[in-house]
Coordinates of C-alpha atoms and ligand atoms in Angstrom, one line a residue:
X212 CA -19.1 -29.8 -1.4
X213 CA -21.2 -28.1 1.7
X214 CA -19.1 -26.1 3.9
X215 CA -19.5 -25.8 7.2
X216 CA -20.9 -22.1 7.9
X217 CA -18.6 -22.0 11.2
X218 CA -15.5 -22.9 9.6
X219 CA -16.2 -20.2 7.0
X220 CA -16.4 -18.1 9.6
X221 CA -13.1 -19.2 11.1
X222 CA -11.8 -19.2 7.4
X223 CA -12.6 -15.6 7.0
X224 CA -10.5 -14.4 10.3
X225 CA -7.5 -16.0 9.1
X226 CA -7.7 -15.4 5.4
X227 CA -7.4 -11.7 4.6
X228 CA -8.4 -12.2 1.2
X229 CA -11.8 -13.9 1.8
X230 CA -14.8 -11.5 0.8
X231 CA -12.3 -8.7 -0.5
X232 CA -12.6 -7.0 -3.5
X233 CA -9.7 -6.6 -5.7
X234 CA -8.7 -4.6 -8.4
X235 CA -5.9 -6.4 -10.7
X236 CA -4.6 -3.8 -12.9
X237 CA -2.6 -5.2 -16.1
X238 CA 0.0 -3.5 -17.9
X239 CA 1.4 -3.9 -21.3
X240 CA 4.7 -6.2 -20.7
X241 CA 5.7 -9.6 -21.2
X242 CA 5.2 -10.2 -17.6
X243 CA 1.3 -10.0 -18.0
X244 CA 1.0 -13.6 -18.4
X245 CA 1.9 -14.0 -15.1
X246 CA -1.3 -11.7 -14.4
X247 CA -3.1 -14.7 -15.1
X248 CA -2.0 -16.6 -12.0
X249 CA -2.1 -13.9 -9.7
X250 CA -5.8 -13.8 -10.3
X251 CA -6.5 -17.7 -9.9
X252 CA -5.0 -17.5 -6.8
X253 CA -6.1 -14.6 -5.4
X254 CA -9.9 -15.8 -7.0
X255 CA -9.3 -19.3 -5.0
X256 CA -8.2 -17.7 -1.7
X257 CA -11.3 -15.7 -2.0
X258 CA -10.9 -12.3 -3.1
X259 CA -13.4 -11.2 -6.0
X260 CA -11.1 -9.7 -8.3
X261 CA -11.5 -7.7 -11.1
X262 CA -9.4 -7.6 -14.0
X263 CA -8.5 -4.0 -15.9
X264 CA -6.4 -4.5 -18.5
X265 CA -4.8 -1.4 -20.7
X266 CA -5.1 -1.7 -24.3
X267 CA -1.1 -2.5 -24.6
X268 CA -1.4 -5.2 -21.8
X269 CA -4.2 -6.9 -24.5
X270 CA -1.3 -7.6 -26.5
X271 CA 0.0 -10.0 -24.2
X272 CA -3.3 -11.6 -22.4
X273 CA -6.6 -11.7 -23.7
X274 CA -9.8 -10.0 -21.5
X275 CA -11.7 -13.8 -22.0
X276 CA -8.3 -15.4 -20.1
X277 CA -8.6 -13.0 -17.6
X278 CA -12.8 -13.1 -17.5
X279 CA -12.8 -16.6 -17.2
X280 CA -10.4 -17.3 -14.8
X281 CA -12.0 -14.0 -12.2
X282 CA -15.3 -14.9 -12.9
X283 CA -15.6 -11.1 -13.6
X284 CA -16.0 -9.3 -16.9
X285 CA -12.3 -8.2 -17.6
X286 CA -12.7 -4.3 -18.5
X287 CA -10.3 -2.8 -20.8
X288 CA -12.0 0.5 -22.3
X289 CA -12.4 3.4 -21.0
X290 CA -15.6 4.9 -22.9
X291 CA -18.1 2.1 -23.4
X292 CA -22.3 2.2 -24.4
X293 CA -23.2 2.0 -21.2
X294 CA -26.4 -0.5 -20.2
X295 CA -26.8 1.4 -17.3
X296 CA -26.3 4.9 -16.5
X297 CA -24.0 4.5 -14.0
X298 CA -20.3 4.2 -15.1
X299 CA -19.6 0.6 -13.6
X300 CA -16.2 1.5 -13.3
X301 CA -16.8 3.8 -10.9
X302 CA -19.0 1.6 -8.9
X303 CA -16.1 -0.8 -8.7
X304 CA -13.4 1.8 -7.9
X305 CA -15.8 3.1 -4.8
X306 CA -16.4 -1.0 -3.8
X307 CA -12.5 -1.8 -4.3
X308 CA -10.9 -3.0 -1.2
X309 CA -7.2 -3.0 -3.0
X310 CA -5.8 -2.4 -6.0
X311 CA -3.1 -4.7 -7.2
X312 CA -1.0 -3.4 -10.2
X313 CA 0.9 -6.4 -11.5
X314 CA 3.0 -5.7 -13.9
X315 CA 3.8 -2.6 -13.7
X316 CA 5.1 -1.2 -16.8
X317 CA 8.0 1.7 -16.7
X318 CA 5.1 3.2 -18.7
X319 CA 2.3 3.3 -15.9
X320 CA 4.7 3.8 -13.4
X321 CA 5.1 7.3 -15.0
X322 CA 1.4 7.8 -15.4
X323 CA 0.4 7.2 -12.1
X324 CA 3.5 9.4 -10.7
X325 CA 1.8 12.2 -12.9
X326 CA -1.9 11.4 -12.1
X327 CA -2.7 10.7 -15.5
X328 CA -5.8 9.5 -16.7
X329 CA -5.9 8.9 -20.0
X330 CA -7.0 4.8 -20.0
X331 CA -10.1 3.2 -17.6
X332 CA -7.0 1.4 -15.0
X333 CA -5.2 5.4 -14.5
X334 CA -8.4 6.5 -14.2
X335 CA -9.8 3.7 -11.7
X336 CA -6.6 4.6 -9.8
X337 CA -7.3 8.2 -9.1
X338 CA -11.2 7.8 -8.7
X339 CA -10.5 5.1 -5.7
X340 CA -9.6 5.8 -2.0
X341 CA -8.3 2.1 -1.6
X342 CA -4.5 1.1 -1.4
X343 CA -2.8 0.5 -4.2
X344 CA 0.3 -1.9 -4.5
X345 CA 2.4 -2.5 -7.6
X346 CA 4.3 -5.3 -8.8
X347 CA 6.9 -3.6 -11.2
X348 CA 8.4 -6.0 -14.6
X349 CA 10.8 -4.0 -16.7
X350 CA 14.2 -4.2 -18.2
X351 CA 17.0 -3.5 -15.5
X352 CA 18.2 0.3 -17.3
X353 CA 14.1 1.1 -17.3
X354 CA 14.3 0.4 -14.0
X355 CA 17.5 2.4 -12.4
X356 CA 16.7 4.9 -14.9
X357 CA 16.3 8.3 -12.7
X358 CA 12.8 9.1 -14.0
X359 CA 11.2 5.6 -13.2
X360 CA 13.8 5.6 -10.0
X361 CA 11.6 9.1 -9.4
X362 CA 8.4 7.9 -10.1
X363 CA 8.5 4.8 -7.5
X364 CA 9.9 7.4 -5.2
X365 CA 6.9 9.6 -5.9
X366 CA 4.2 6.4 -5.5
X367 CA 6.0 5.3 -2.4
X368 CA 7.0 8.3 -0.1
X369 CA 4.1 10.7 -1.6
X370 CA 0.9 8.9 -2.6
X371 CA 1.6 6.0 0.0
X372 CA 1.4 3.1 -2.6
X373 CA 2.9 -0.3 -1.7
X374 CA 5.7 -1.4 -3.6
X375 CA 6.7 -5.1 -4.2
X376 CA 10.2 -5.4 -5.2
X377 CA 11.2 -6.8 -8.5
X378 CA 13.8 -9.4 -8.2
X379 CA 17.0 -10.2 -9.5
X380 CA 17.5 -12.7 -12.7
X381 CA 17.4 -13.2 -16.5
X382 CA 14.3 -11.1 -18.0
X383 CA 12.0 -11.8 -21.6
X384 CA 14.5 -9.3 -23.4
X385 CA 18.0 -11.5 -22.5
X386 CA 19.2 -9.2 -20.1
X387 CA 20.1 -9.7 -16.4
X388 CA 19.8 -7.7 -13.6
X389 CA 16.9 -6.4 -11.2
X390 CA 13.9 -6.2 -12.9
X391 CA 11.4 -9.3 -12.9
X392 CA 8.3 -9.4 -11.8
X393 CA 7.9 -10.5 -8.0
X394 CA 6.6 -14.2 -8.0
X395 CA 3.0 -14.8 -8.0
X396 CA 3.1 -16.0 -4.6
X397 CA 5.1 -12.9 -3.4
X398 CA 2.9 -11.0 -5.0
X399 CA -0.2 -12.7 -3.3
X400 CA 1.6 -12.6 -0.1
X401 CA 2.5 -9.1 -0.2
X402 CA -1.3 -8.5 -0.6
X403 CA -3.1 -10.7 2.0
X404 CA 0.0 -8.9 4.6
X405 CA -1.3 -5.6 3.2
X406 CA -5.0 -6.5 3.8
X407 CA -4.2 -8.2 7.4
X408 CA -2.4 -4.7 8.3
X409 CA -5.1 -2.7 7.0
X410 CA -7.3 -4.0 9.9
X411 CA -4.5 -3.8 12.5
X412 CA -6.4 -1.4 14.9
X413 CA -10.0 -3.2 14.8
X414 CA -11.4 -3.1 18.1
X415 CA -9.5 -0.9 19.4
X416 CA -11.5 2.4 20.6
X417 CA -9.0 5.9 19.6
X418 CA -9.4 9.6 20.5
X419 CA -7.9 11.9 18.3
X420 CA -8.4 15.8 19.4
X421 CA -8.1 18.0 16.3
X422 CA -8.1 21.5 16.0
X423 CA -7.3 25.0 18.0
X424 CA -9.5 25.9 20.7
X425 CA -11.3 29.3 20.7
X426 CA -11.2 31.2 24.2
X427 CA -14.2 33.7 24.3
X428 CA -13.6 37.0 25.5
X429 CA -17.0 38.9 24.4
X430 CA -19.7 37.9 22.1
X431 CA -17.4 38.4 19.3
X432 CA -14.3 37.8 20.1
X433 CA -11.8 34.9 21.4
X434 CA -8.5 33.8 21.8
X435 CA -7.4 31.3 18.9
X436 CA -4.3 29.9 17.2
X437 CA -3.1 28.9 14.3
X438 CA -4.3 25.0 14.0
X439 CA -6.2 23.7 11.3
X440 CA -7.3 20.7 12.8
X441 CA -5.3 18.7 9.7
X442 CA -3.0 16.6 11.3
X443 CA -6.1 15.4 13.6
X444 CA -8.7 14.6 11.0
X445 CA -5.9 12.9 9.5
X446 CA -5.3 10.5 11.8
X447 CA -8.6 10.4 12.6
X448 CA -9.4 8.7 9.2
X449 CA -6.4 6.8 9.1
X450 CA -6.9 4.8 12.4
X451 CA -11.2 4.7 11.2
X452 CA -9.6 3.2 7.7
X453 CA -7.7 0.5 10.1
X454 CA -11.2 -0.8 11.5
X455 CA -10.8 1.4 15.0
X456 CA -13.3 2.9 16.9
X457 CA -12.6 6.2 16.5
X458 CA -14.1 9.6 18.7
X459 CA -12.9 12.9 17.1
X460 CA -13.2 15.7 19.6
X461 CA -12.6 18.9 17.1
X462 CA -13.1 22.4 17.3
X463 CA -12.9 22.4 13.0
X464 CA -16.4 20.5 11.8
X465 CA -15.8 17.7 9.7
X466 CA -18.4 15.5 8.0
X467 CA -17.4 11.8 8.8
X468 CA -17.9 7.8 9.3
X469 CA -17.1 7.9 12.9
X470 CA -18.5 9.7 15.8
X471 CA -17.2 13.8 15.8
X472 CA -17.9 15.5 19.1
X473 CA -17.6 19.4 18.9
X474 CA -16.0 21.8 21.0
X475 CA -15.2 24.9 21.4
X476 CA -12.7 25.8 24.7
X477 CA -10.3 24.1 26.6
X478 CA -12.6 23.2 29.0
X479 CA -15.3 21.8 26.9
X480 CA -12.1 19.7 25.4
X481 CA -10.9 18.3 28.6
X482 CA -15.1 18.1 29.5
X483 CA -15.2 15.7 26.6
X484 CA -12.2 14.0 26.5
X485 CA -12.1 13.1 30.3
X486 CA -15.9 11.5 29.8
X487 CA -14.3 9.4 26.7
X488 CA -10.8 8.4 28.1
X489 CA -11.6 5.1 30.4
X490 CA -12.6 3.2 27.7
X491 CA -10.2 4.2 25.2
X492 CA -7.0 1.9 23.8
X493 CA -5.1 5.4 22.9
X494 CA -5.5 9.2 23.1
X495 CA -3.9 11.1 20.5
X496 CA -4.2 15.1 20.8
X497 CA -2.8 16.9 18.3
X498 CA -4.9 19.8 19.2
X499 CA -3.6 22.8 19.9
X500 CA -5.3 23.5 23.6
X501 CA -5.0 27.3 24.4
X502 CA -3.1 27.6 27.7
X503 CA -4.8 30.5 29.1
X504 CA -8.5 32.1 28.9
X505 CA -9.2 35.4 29.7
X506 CA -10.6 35.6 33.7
X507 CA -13.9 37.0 32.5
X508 CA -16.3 36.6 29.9
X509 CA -18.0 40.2 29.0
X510 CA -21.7 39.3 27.7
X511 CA -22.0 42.4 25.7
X512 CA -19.4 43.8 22.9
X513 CA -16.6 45.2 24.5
X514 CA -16.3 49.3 23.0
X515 CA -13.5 50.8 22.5
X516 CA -12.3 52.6 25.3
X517 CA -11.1 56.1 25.3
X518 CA -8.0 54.9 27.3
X519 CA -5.5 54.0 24.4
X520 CA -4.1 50.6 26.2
X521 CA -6.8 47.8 26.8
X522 CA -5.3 44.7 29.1
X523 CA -6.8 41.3 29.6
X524 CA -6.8 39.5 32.5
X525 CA -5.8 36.0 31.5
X526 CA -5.9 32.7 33.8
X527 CA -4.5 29.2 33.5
X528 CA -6.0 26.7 31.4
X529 CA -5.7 23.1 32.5
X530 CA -3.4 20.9 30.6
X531 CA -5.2 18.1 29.5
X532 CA -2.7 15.4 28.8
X533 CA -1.5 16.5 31.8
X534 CA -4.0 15.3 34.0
X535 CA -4.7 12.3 31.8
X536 CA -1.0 11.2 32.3
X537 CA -1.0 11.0 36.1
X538 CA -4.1 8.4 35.5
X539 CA -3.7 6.8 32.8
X540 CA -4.0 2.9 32.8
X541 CA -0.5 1.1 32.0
X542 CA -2.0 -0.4 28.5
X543 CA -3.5 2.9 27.6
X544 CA -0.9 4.6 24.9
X545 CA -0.9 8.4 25.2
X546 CA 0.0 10.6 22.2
X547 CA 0.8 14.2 22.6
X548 CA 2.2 16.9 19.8
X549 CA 4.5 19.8 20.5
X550 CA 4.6 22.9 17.9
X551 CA 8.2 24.6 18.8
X552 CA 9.9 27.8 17.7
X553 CA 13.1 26.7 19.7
X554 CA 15.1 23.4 21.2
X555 CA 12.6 21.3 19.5
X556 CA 14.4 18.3 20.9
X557 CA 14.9 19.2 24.5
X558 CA 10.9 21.0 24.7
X559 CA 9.9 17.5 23.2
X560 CA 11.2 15.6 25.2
X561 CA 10.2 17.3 28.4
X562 CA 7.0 17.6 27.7
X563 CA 7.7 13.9 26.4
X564 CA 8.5 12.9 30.5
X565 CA 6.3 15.4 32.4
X566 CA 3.1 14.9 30.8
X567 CA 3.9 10.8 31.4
X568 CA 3.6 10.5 27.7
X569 CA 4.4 7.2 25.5
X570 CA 5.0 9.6 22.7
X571 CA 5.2 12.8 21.6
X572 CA 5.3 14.0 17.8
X573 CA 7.4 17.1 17.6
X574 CA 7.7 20.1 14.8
X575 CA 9.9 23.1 14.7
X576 CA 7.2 25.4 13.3
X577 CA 9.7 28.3 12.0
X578 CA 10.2 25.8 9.1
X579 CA 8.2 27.4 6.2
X580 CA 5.0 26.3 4.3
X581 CA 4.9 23.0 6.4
X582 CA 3.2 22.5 9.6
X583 CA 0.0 25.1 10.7
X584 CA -2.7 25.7 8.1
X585 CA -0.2 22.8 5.5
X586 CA -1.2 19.7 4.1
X587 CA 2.4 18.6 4.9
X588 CA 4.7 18.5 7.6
X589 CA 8.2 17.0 9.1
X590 CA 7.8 15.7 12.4
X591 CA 10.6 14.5 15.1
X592 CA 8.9 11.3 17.3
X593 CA 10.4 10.6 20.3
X594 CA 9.2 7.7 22.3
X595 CA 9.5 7.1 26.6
X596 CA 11.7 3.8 25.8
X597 CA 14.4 6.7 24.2
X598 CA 14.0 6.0 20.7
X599 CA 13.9 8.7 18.5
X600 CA 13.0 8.5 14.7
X601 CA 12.8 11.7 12.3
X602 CA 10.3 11.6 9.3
X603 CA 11.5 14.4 6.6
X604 CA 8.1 16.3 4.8
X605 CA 5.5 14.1 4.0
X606 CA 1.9 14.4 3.8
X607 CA 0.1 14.7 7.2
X608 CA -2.0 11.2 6.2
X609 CA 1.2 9.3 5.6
X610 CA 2.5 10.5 9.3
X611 CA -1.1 9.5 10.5
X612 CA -0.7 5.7 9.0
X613 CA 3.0 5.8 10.7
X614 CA 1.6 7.0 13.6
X615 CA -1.0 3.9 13.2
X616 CA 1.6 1.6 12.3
X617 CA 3.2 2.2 16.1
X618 CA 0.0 2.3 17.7
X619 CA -0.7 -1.4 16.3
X620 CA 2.9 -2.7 16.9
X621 CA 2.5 -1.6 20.2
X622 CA -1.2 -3.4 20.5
X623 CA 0.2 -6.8 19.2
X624 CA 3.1 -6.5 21.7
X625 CA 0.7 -6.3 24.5
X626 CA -1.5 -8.8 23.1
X627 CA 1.2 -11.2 23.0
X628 CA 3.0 -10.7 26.6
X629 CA 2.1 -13.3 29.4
X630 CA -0.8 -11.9 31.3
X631 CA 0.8 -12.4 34.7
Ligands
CTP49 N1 -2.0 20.2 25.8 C1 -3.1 19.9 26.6 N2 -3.7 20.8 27.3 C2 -3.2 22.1 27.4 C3 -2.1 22.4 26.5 C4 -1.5 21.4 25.7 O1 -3.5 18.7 26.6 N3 -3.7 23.0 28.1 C5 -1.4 19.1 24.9 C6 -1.5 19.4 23.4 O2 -2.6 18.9 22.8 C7 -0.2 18.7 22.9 C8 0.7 18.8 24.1 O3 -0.1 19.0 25.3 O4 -0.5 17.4 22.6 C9 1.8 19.8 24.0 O5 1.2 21.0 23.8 P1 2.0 22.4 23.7 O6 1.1 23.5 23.5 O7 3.1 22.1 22.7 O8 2.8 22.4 25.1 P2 2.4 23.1 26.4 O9 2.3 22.0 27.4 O10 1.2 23.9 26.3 O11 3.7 23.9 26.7 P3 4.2 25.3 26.1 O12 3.0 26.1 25.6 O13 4.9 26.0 27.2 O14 5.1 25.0 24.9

């Protein structure tokens, strides 16, 4: 049958899984003939999917079921003679769009909690930056026993992994409870959501600052903070990951995708943000902007003096969310941070009202080994409509994708309010 190129087209914006590549991981239980389906389906709604069976899963389903119904050689070993010299798993774990893990064995649940490698779908798993969902099968006990119960709780809260929840029924073993597979089309649903959402911010154009400024005082010597530029970079590349257009203005070089602008001082911050904001959908500035510069800038070294007290003369910074607030455009969504030592609530949420914020992401910073310089942190975010939602210690990527999540919710309500 000829297709018409302009339906395709059309095809392609509705269908999520149209062009994608997936990655069907197989595990060794009696639900793996399911595995089977999943992959027809997902191959007919027009995914090209890859089957990686682990050698106890080839007890159930062959790698010539799963080959011919993908299309795709179905891998299963981990060291093979290679034809080439490039490990084509590797090649497929860079190319993978998703990675479906359906069923999900008590077994691999543990491996993947542990970051084990030890067969070619563990290892695919850890070599790939794409998002992994799992479909877990076991008997009810396997399930609610505290180690798996700690293991989902790992994949979920810690690595970010999708979970699609077994369901309630009789299982292969004669036993009821919660436990069985999600349906094939649950499973497929779950997965086209997961790829629609992944794409959530395309088109929309995001600043993120990152970073601590850096206030000169002589050739050598400036007024700095703490900041890392983390939290920035990481919702820098979460919102890039989510098809935005993303401008990183950083003070901390990064090598990236997007476009990076670097700076230096306050100034050069609010230089560079101001020429970017008109045509952005969202600011977010987790930066940490110094609030004051010293009044002059010596050119040579300052020397020690012979007096024993040295003062600086320091002068006002402007506050660059600040000024953005009072012009910001009604469908422009304005993030700010606050890093407190005291009343994290009440400094929020004036800063919150005064810098004409839709949101600000607060910290209480005497918490230890989260926060500045950490990989993790435990924010408060409270919002202009008055909600207020706390997320306990996570890592600073999974608070970027929250912080994505509300940036698109808030897109799609816009997008779907009458115009006038
Ligand atoms: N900010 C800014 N320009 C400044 C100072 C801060 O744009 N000169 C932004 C920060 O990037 C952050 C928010 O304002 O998103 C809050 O910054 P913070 O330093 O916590 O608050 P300040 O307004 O500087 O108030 P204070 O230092 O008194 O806590």
């Amino acid at each position: 049958m000829r297709r018409n190129k302009k339906r395709d087209a059309n095809f392609a914006e509705v269908n999520p899984l149209h062009g994608k590549t997936i990655i069907l991981g197989v595990a060794g239980g009696i639900a793996a003939y399911k595995a089977c389906d999943i992959a027809s389906m997902l191959r007919r709604a027009g995914a090209d999917v890859h089957a990686v069976l682990t050698p106890n899963a080839k007890e159930f389903v062959t790698q010539l079921s799963l080959t011919t119904i993908t299309r795709n050689t179905a891998h299963c070993e981990q060291f093979q003679a290679q034809a080439d010299w490039k490990p084509e798993h590797i090649d497929l774990a860079k190319k993978a769009d998703l990675i479906l893990v359906a069923p999900a064995t008590a077994d691999i649940v543990a491996k993947m909690a542990a970051g084990m490698c030890d067969e070619l779908l563990t290892t695919l798993i850890l070599a790939s930056s794409a998002k992994v969902m799992i479909a877990p099968a076991m008997n009810p006990k396997m399930l609610d026993h505290p180690a798996t119960q700690n293991n989902l709780a790992t994949l979920q809260n810690h690595y970010r992994y999708d979970l699609i929840q077994p369901d309630y029924g009789e299982l292969a073993c004669g036993d009821f409870g919660t436990g069985k597979m999600a349906s094939v089309e649950t499973i497929v649903a779950a997965v086209a959501a997961r790829l629609l959402e992944h794409r959530t911010l395309s088109g929309k154009k995001i600043i993120v600052t990152a970073g601590g400024t850096r206030e000169p005082i002589d050739p050598v010597r400036f007024i700095g903070n703490r900041s890392s530029g983390k939290m920035g970079i990481a919702m820098a590349d979460a919102a890039y990951a989510r098809g935005a257009e993303v401008t990183l203005i950083s003070t901390v070089e990064v090598d990236r995708a997007y476009q990076v602008l670097m700076v230096e001082t306050a100034h050069e911050m609010q230089e560079t943000v101001e020429a970017e904001f008109d045509g952005c959908h969202a600011l977010v500035m987790t930066a940490a902007v110094a609030d004051f510069r010293p009044l002059g800038f010596s050119d040579q070294k300052i020397k020690k003096t012979v007096k024993e007290d040295f003062s600086l003369e320091l002068t006002k910074n402007p506050d660059i969310l600040d000024l953005l607030g009072r012009i910001k455009r009604d469908e422009q969504f304005i993030i700010g941070f606050a890093a407190e030592s005291e009343e994290l609530l009440s400094n929020a949420a004036q800063k919150l009202k005064r810098k004409n914020l839709d949101m600000i992401v607060g910290n209480d910073i005497t918490v230890p080994d989260i926060g500045f310089g950490s990989d993790d942190n435990a924010v408060i975010i409270l919002s202009a409509d008055g909600s207020k939602e706390n997320l306990p210690r996570q890592p600073k990527r999974a608070i970027a994708e929250h912080l994505c999540d509300i940036i698109a919710a808030r897109f799609s309500e816009l997008e779907t309010l009458p115009t006038h």
